[in-house]
Short mmCIF file of C-alpha atoms in Angstrom, two decimals:
data_model
loop_
_atom_site.label_atom_id
_atom_site.label_comp_id
_atom_site.label_asym_id
_atom_site.label_seq_id
_atom_site.Cartn_x
_atom_site.Cartn_y
_atom_site.Cartn_z
CA UNK V 1015 -0.20 0.02 0.00
CA UNK V 1016 1.03 3.58 -0.90
CA UNK V 1017 0.33 6.17 1.84
CA UNK V 1018 0.74 9.51 2.13
CA UNK V 1019 1.10 11.51 5.22
CA UNK V 1020 1.08 15.30 5.86
CA UNK V 1021 0.28 17.78 8.25
CA UNK V 1022 -0.95 21.09 6.54
CA UNK V 1023 -2.71 24.44 7.81
CA UNK V 1024 -6.56 25.57 6.25
CA UNK V 1025 -4.74 26.45 3.22
CA UNK V 1026 -3.16 22.92 2.77
CA UNK V 1027 0.07 24.16 3.73
CA UNK V 1028 2.65 22.40 4.39
CA UNK V 1029 6.44 24.44 4.73
CA UNK V 1030 7.40 27.93 4.59
CA UNK V 1031 10.68 28.60 3.26
CA UNK V 1032 11.94 25.23 3.38
CA UNK V 1033 10.52 24.55 7.20
CA UNK V 1034 7.62 23.66 8.95
CA UNK V 1035 5.86 26.76 10.21
CA UNK V 1036 4.54 24.65 13.80
CA UNK V 1037 5.99 22.22 16.50
CA UNK V 1038 3.28 19.86 17.50
CA UNK V 1039 5.06 17.32 19.37
CA UNK V 1040 1.92 14.93 19.96
CA UNK V 1041 1.95 15.16 15.84
CA UNK V 1042 5.76 14.67 15.53
CA UNK V 1043 5.10 11.07 17.59
CA UNK V 1044 2.05 10.07 15.26
CA UNK V 1045 4.22 10.79 12.06
CA UNK V 1046 6.67 8.64 13.58
CA UNK V 1047 4.60 5.74 15.24
CA UNK V 1048 2.82 5.59 11.52
CA UNK V 1049 6.04 5.77 9.42
CA UNK V 1050 7.40 2.97 11.33
CA UNK V 1051 4.51 0.55 11.09
CA UNK V 1052 3.62 -1.58 8.52
CA UNK V 1053 7.58 -2.05 6.85
CA UNK V 1054 8.51 1.09 7.88
CA UNK V 1055 9.87 2.50 4.90
CA UNK V 1056 9.48 6.52 3.69
CA UNK V 1057 9.87 8.33 0.55
CA UNK V 1058 10.76 12.04 0.10
CA UNK V 1059 12.13 14.22 -1.98
CA UNK V 1060 16.01 15.47 -1.66
CA UNK V 1061 14.67 19.02 -0.16
CA UNK V 1062 13.10 16.72 2.54
CA UNK V 1063 16.08 15.01 3.29
CA UNK V 1064 18.04 18.15 3.77
CA UNK V 1065 15.61 19.66 6.01
CA UNK V 1066 15.37 16.08 8.03
CA UNK V 1067 19.59 16.27 8.20
CA UNK V 1068 19.76 12.93 7.40
CA UNK V 1069 17.76 9.57 7.09
CA UNK V 1070 15.03 9.07 9.74
CA UNK V 1071 16.13 6.44 12.32
CA UNK V 1072 14.40 2.90 12.46
CA UNK V 1073 12.71 3.63 9.01
CA UNK V 1074 14.14 2.15 5.24
CA UNK V 1075 14.36 5.76 3.73
CA UNK V 1076 14.04 6.29 -0.15
CA UNK V 1077 14.76 9.83 -1.48
CA UNK V 1078 13.71 11.50 -5.01
CA UNK V 1079 16.77 12.63 -6.36
CA UNK V 1080 18.43 13.65 -9.89
CA UNK V 1081 21.65 13.80 -8.17
CA UNK V 1082 23.42 10.34 -8.41
CA UNK V 1083 25.94 10.79 -5.80
CA UNK V 1084 25.11 8.17 -2.61
CA UNK V 1085 23.50 9.30 0.14
CA UNK V 1086 24.29 7.50 3.49
CA UNK V 1087 21.68 5.66 5.19
CA UNK V 1088 19.17 5.91 1.76
CA UNK V 1089 18.14 4.39 -1.14
CA UNK V 1090 18.33 7.00 -4.38
CA UNK V 1091 15.16 6.68 -6.55
CA UNK V 1092 15.71 8.66 -9.88
CA UNK V 1093 12.58 7.78 -11.58
CA UNK V 1094 9.38 8.16 -9.38
CA UNK V 1095 7.00 6.53 -11.83
CA UNK V 1096 9.45 3.41 -12.40
CA UNK V 1097 9.66 3.21 -8.40
CA UNK V 1098 6.18 3.46 -8.09
CA UNK V 1099 4.98 0.66 -10.57
CA UNK V 1100 7.77 -1.80 -9.17
CA UNK V 1101 6.85 -0.98 -5.46
CA UNK V 1102 4.69 -4.60 -5.46
CA UNK V 1103 5.89 -4.90 -1.84
CA UNK V 1104 2.40 -6.38 0.07
CA UNK V 1105 4.34 -6.90 3.25
CA UNK V 1106 5.68 -3.52 3.63
CA UNK V 1107 3.84 0.10 3.20
CA UNK V 1108 5.45 2.99 1.80
CA UNK V 1109 4.94 6.28 3.26
CA UNK V 1110 5.07 8.92 1.50
CA UNK V 1111 6.58 12.34 3.43
CA UNK V 1112 7.06 15.30 1.36
CA UNK V 1113 7.97 17.74 0.25
CA UNK V 1114 4.84 19.23 -2.07
CA UNK V 1115 6.42 18.20 -5.47
CA UNK V 1116 6.47 14.43 -4.43
CA UNK V 1117 3.37 14.54 -2.95
CA UNK V 1118 1.93 16.06 -6.31
CA UNK V 1119 3.77 13.36 -8.33
CA UNK V 1120 2.43 10.57 -6.45
CA UNK V 1121 -0.84 11.24 -6.57
CA UNK V 1122 -0.48 12.28 -10.24
CA UNK V 1123 0.23 8.74 -11.00
CA UNK V 1124 -2.96 7.51 -9.16
CA UNK V 1125 -0.47 4.49 -7.10
CA UNK V 1126 -1.59 6.60 -3.76
CA UNK V 1127 -4.04 4.35 -1.72
CA UNK V 1128 -4.29 6.22 1.62
CA UNK V 1129 -3.47 10.01 2.83
CA UNK V 1130 -3.20 10.78 6.73
CA UNK V 1131 -3.62 14.46 7.07
CA UNK V 1132 -3.08 16.39 10.62
CA UNK V 1133 -5.37 19.49 9.67
CA UNK V 1134 -4.10 22.69 11.69
CA UNK V 1135 -6.92 25.15 12.56
CA UNK V 1136 -4.79 28.01 11.56
CA UNK V 1137 -2.91 29.86 8.63
CA UNK V 1138 1.00 30.07 8.54
CA UNK V 1139 1.34 32.08 5.36
CA UNK V 1140 3.00 28.85 3.87
CA UNK V 1141 4.77 28.61 0.41
CA UNK V 1142 4.35 25.22 -0.25
CA UNK V 1143 1.14 23.35 -0.65
CA UNK V 1144 -0.13 19.78 -0.51
CA UNK V 1145 -2.18 19.54 -4.23
CA UNK V 1146 -5.75 19.39 -3.47
CA UNK V 1147 -6.77 15.51 -3.52
CA UNK V 1148 -10.07 15.66 -1.96
CA UNK V 1149 -12.25 14.92 -5.29
CA UNK V 1150 -10.15 11.46 -5.54
CA UNK V 1151 -10.26 10.41 -2.02
CA UNK V 1152 -12.66 9.57 0.55
CA UNK V 1153 -12.93 10.53 4.45
CA UNK V 1154 -12.60 7.64 6.42
CA UNK V 1155 -11.49 8.22 9.62
CA UNK V 1156 -11.94 11.89 11.85
CA UNK V 1157 -10.13 12.48 15.19
CA UNK V 1158 -11.76 14.50 17.85
CA UNK V 1159 -9.94 17.95 18.28
CA UNK V 1160 -6.74 18.11 20.05
CA UNK V 1161 -4.51 21.12 21.39
CA UNK V 1162 -0.86 21.09 21.92
CA UNK V 1163 0.99 24.29 22.21
CA UNK V 1164 -1.73 26.45 21.30
CA UNK V 1165 -2.91 24.85 18.03
CA UNK V 1166 -5.94 22.95 17.23
CA UNK V 1167 -5.84 19.91 15.04
CA UNK V 1168 -7.25 16.71 13.47
CA UNK V 1169 -5.84 13.66 12.22
CA UNK V 1170 -8.04 12.31 9.40
CA UNK V 1171 -7.21 9.28 6.95
CA UNK V 1172 -8.70 9.86 3.17
CA UNK V 1173 -8.93 6.56 1.12
CA UNK V 1174 -9.41 5.81 -2.44
#
């Protein structure tokens, strides 16, 4: 299964100047828990990888990049469509963790099965956005509202 996991604001903003403009430890724990489950495999773009300052521990890290130079702790992906088409690991899910361009490409491929979204009730003036995919997916799970560090948010799961 191919799952996207994302946190975004009211405008579907995910980053501002290359960084996530909020800190919600509960959501960070949710992200870690989800991406370490079901095979613990994550796919990210090279900018997201640089922002994280290294591979995510406890997970198999795939990085989409045009750069051919090896990166310690990761497996490089140079052709996303081919990678997704050949992704047949039924025992291990693939978690797509960003950024905006990678989310858009995976959604455009039509191969994503689910979206795990943390929706934050705020507008951070972001300049990177999660694509609008709601017409292709239906809401299957919706949490109660949570509050931490002055932010109100909820967890939602969308499926095809």
